[in-house]
Structure formats: structure tokens, C-alpha cells
mmCIF file of C-alpha atoms in Angstrom:
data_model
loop_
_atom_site.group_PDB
_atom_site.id
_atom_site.type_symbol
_atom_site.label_atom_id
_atom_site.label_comp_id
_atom_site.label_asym_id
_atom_site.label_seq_id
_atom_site.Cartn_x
_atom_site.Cartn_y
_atom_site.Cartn_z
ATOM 1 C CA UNK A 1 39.638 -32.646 -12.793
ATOM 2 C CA UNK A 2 37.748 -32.217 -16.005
ATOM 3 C CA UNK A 3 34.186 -31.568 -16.591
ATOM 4 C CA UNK A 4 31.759 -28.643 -16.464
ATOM 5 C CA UNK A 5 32.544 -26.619 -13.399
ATOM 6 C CA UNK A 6 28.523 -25.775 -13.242
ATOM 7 C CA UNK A 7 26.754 -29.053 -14.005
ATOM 8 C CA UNK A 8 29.389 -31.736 -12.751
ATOM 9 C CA UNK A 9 31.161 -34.175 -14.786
ATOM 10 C CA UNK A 10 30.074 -35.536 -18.087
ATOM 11 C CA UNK A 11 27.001 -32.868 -18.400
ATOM 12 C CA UNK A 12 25.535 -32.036 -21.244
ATOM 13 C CA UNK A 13 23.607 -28.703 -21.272
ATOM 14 C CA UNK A 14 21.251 -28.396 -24.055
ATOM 15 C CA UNK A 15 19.754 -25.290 -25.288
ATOM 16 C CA UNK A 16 16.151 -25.133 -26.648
ATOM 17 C CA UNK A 17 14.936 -22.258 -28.368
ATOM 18 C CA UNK A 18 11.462 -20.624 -27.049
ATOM 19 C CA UNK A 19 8.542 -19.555 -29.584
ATOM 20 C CA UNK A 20 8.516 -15.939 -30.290
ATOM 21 C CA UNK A 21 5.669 -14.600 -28.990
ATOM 22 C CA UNK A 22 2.879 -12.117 -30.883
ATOM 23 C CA UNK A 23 0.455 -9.773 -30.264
ATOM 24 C CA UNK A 24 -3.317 -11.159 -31.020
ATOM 25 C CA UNK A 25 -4.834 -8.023 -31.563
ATOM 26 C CA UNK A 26 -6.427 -8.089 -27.959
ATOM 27 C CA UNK A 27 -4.363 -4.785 -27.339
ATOM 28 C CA UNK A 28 -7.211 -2.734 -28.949
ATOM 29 C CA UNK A 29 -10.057 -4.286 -26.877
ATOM 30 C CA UNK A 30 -11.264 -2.251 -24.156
ATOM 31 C CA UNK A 31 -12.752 -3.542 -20.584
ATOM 32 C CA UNK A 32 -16.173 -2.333 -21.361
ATOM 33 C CA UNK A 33 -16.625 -4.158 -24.637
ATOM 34 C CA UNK A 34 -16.744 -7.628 -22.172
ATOM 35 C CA UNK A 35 -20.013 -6.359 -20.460
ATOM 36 C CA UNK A 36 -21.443 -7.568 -23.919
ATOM 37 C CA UNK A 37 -20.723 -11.041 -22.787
ATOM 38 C CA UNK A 38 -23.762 -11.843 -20.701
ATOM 39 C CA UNK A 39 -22.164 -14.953 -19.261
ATOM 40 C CA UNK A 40 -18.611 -13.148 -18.147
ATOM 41 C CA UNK A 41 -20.380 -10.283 -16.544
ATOM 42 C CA UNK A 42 -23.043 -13.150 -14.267
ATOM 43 C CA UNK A 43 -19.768 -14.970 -14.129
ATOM 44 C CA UNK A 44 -17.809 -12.281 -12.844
ATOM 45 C CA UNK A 45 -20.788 -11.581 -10.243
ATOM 46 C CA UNK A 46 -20.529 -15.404 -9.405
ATOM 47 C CA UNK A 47 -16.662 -14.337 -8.645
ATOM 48 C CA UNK A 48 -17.745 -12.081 -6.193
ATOM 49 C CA UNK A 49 -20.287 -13.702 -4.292
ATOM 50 C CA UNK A 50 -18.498 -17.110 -4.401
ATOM 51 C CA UNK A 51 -15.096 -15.152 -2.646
ATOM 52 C CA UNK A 52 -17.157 -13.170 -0.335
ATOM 53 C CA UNK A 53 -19.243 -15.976 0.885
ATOM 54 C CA UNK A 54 -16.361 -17.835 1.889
ATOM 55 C CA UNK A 55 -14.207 -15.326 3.280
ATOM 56 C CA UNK A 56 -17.308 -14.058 5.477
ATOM 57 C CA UNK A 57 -17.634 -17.857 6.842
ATOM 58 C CA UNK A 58 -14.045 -18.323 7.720
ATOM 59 C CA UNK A 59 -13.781 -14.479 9.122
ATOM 60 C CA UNK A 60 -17.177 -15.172 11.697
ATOM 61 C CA UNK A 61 -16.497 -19.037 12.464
ATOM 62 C CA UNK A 62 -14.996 -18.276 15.697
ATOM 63 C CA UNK A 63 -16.790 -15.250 16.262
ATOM 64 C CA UNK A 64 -20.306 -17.690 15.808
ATOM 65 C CA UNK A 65 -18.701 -20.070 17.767
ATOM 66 C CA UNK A 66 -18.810 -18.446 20.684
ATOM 67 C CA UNK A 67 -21.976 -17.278 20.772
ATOM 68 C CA UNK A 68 -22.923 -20.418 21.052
ATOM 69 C CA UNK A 69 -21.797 -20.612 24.548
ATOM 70 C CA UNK A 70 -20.579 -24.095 24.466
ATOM 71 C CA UNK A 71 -18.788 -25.895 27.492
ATOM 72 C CA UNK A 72 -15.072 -25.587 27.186
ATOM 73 C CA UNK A 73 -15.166 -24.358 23.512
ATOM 74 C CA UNK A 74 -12.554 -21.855 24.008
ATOM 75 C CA UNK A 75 -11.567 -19.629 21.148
ATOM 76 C CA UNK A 76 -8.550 -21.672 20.195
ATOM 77 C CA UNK A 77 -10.347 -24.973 20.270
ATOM 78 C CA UNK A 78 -13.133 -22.681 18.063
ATOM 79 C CA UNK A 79 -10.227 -21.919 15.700
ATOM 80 C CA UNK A 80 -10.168 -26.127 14.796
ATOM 81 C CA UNK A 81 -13.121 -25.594 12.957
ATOM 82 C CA UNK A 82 -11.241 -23.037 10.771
ATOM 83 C CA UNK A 83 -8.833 -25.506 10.015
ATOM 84 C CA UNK A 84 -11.341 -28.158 9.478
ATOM 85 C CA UNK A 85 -12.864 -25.947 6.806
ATOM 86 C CA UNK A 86 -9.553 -25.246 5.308
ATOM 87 C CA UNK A 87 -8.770 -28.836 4.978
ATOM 88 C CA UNK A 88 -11.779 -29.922 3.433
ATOM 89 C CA UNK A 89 -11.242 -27.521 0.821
ATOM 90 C CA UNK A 90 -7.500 -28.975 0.211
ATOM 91 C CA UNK A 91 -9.501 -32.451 -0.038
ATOM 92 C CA UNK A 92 -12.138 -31.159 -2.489
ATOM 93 C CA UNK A 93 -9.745 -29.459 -5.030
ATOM 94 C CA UNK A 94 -8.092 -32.694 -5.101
ATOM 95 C CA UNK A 95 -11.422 -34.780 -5.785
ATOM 96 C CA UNK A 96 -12.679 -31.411 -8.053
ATOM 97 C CA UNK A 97 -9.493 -32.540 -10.424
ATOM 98 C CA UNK A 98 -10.882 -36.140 -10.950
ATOM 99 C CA UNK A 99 -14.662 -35.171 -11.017
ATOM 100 C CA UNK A 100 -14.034 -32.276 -13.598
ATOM 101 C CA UNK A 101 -13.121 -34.756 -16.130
ATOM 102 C CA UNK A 102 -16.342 -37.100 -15.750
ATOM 103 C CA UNK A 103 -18.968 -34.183 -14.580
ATOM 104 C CA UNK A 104 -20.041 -31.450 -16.978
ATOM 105 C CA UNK A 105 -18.978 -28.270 -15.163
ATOM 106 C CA UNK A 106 -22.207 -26.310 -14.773
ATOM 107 C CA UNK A 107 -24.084 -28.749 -13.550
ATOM 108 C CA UNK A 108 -20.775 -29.660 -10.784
ATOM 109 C CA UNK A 109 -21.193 -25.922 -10.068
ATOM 110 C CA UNK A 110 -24.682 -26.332 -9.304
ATOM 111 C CA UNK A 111 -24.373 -29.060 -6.891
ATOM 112 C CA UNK A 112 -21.337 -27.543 -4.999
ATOM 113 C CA UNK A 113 -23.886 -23.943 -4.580
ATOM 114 C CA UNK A 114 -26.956 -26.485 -3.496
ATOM 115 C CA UNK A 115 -24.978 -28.485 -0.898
ATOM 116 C CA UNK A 116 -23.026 -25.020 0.241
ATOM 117 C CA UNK A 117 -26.496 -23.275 0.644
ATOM 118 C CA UNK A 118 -28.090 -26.144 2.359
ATOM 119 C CA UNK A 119 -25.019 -26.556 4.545
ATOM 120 C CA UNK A 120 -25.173 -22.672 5.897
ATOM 121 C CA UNK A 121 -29.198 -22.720 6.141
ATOM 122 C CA UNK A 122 -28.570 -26.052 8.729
ATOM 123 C CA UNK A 123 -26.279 -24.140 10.293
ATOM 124 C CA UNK A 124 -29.112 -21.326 10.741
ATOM 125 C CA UNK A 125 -31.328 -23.437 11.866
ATOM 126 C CA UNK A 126 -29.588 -25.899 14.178
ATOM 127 C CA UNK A 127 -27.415 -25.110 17.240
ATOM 128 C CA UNK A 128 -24.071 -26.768 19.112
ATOM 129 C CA UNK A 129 -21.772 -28.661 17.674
ATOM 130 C CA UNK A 130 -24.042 -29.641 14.361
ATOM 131 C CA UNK A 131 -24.392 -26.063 13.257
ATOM 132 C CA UNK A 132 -20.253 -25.741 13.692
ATOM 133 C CA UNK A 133 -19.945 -28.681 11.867
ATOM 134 C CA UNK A 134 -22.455 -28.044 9.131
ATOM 135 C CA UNK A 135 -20.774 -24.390 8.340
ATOM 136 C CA UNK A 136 -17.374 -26.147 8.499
ATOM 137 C CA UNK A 137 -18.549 -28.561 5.741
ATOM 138 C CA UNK A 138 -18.913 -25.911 3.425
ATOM 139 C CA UNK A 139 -14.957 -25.853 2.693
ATOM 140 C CA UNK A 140 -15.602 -29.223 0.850
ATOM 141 C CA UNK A 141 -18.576 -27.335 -1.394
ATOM 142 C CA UNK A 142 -16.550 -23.963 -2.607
ATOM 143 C CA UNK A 143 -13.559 -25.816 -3.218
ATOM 144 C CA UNK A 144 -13.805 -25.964 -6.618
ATOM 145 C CA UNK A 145 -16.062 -22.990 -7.581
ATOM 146 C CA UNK A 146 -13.469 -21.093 -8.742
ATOM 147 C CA UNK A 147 -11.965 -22.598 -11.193
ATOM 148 C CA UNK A 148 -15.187 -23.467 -12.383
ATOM 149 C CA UNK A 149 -16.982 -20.520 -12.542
ATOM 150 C CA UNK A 150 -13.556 -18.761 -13.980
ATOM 151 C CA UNK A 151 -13.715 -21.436 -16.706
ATOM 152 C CA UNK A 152 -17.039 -21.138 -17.748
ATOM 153 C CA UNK A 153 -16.734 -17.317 -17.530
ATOM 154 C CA UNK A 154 -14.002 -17.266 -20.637
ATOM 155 C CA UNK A 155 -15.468 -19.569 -22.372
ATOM 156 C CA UNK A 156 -15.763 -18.412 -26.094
ATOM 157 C CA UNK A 157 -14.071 -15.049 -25.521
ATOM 158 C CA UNK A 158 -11.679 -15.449 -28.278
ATOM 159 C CA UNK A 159 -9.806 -12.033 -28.568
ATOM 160 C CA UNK A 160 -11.497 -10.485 -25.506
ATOM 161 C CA UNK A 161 -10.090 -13.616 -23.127
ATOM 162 C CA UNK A 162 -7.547 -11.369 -21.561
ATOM 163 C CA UNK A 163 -10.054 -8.939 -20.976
ATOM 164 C CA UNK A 164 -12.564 -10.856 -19.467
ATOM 165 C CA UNK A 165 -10.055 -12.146 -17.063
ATOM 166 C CA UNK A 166 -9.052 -8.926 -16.293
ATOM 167 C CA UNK A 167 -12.506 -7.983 -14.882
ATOM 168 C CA UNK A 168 -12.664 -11.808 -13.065
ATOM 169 C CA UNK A 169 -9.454 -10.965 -10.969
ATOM 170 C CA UNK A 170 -10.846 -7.836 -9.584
ATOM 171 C CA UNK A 171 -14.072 -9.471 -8.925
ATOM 172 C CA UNK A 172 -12.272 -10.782 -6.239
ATOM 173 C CA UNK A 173 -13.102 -7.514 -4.296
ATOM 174 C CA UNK A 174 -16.538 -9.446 -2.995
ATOM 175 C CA UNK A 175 -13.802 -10.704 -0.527
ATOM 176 C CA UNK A 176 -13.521 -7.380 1.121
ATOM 177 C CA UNK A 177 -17.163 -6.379 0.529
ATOM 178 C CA UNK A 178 -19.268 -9.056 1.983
ATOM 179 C CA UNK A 179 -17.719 -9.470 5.092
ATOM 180 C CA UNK A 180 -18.060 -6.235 6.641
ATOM 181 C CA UNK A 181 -22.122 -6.399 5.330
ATOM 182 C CA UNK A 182 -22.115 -9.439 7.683
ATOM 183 C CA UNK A 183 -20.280 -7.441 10.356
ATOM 184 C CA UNK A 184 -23.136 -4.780 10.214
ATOM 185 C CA UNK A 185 -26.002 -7.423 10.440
ATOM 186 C CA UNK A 186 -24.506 -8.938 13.547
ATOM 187 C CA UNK A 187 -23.954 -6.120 14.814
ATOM 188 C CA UNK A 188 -27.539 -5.010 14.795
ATOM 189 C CA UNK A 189 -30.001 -7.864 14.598
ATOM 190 C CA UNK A 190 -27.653 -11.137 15.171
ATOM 191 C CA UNK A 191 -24.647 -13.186 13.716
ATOM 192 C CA UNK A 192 -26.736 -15.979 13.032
ATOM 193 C CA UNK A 193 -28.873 -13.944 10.898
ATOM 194 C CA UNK A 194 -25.540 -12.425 9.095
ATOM 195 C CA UNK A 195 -25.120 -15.804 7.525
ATOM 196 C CA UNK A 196 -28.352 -15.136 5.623
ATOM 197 C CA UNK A 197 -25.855 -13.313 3.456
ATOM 198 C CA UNK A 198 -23.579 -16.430 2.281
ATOM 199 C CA UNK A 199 -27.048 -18.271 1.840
ATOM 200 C CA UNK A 200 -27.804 -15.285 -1.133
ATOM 201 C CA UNK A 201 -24.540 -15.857 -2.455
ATOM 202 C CA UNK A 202 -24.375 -19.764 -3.111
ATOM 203 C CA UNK A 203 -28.020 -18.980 -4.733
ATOM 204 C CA UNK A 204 -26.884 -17.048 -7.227
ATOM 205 C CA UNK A 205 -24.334 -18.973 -7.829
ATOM 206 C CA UNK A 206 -26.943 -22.226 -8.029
ATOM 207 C CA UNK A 207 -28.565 -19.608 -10.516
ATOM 208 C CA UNK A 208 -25.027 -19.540 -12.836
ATOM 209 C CA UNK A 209 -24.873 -23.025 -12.733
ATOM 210 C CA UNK A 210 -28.588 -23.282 -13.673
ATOM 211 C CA UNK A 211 -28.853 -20.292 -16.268
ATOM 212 C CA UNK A 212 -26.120 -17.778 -16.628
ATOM 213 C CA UNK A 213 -23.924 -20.131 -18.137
#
């Protein structure tokens, strides 16, 4: 039987040659020469309150679910809002890829931290099923905040891009952070006041989006 043993019969394999790639000169800048960027270093900040804010919702959904003492809301039915949240962010990053090429960035940034700050203050304020629902919501609202505020934080950095990334990625430590300041607030006045502290976040993010950009 003839042919090529790998690929079948009558395949072709085609080589392509790849670009050589070269230093830029980036491997003399140093991570402290970004913190003259003034919109990296809010962006990076933005980083960090955008991942905290959302990992302290997910991590106390269940947790402020059942506080609410609601008639056979049982902590796996509680755990549905969880995946409610999840999905709505799925469905935003989809939409976020078809609005981010007929919305100017900063100002989609800005909306997403309004209606996420709004969202969490109803929540604060309202009980049952519409304050579940309303914290829930914010999945569709951080969705694309990432990519956004990651965008906007490079922008410009020539030589120091790699750099500035550098100090985005471990921005990502607001993840760890937050949450347990939410934990302690609970824990000593009440969880419904702990979500003061994703409220604070999604402002200062409406503040990037406004300013810091």
C-alpha cells in the first residue's frame, strides 16, 4: 500500500518556516519604572478590586443565602445562584466581544462598574429572592472588566508592555485579599454589611472608567 504511513494516502505535508524572534530591548526595563505610568498602576488597582469583588460575591452567595432564612432554600438549591452568576458571565463575554467593537472601552467599563455597584447596593437593601437575584446579576456586569481594564492598562506602554503586564497578573492577588476582609466584617457586624466591600470596589473601578484612564 503506498502513501505516507503518518498522514494517509496522497498527503502532502508542507513545511512553513517561523519568524525568528528578537529581543526589543524590554530586557533592561525594570518593574518599578511602570509605577511612572499613572494609568497602569490605577489600572492595576482596578485588577485587584475588579478580581476581589467577584471572587468575594461568588465565595459568600451561599453563605448570604442562608441567612436569609428562606423556605426550602437549602444550600444546594442556594448553590443555583452560583451557577446562575457563572452563566451570565459566559453570556456577557460573548455579548462583551460584539459590544467592544461598537462601544469605546472606558466608557463600557464604566457602565459594567455602575450597573455592578447598583446591582450589590439592591442587594443590600432588599431581602428574599430579589436580593439573590440582584447579586446573581452581577456575573453579567464583571464579565468583561477584565479584558477591558487589562487593555486600557497597556495601552501606550511601548517597551515597558511586558512589564506592565507583569505587575497586572499579580494584581490578581485582590482575589485572595478581599475575601477574607469580607469574612472579618461578617463575622463581626453582619454579611450583609460585608458586601459594602464589593460596592467600594466597582466604584473605583466606575472611577477608572471615568478618570484613570
Amino acid at each position: 500500500m503506498s502513501g505516507d504511513p503518518v498522514f494517509g494516502t496522497g498527503t502532502t505535508l508542507v513545511i512553513y518556516p517561523l519568524p525568528t524572534l528578537t529581543e526589543t530591548g524590554e530586557s533592561s526595563v525594570r518593574l518599578k519604572d511602570i509605577f511612572g505610568f499613572r494609568h497602569t498602576v490605577l489600572g492595576a488597582l482596578g485588577v485587584f478590586c475588579y478580581l476581589g469583588a467577584e471572587v468575594g460575591i461568588v465565595s459568600f452567595l451561599i453563605r448570604y443565602a442562608k441567612s436569609e432564612q428562606l423556605p426550602g432554600l437549602s444550600e444546594q438549591k442556594a448553590a443555583l445562584f452560583i451557577t446562575l452568576f457563572m452563566a451570565l458571565v459566559l453570556l456577557g463575554r460573548l455579548a462583551g466581544a460584539w459590544l467592544l467593537q461598537r462601544v469605546n472601552s472606558a466608557r463600557l467599563l464604566t457602565l459594567c462598574a455602575a450597573g455592578a455597584g447598583l446591582l450589590v447596593s439592591i442587594a443590600m437593601l432588599t431581602t428574599g429572592y430579589v436580593s439573590l437575584y440582584a447579586l446573581s446579576c452581577v456575573g453579567l456586569f464583571t464579565s468583561v472588566m477584565y479584558p477591558i481594564l487589562f487593555t486600557l492598562s497597556i495601552h501606550q506602554l511601548g517597551a515597558y508592555t511586558k512589564t506592565g503586564s507583569s505587575l497586572l497578573i499579580m494584581s490578581i492577588v485582590g482575589g485572595a485579599l478581599i475575601p477574607p476582609i469580607m469574612g472579618l466584617i461578617s463575622d463581626t457586624l453582619s454579611i450583609r454589611l460585608a458586601f459594602t466591600v464589593p460596592v467600594l470596589c466597582y466604584s473605583y473601578i466606575l472611577y477608572y472608567g471615568l478618570r484613570g484612564t
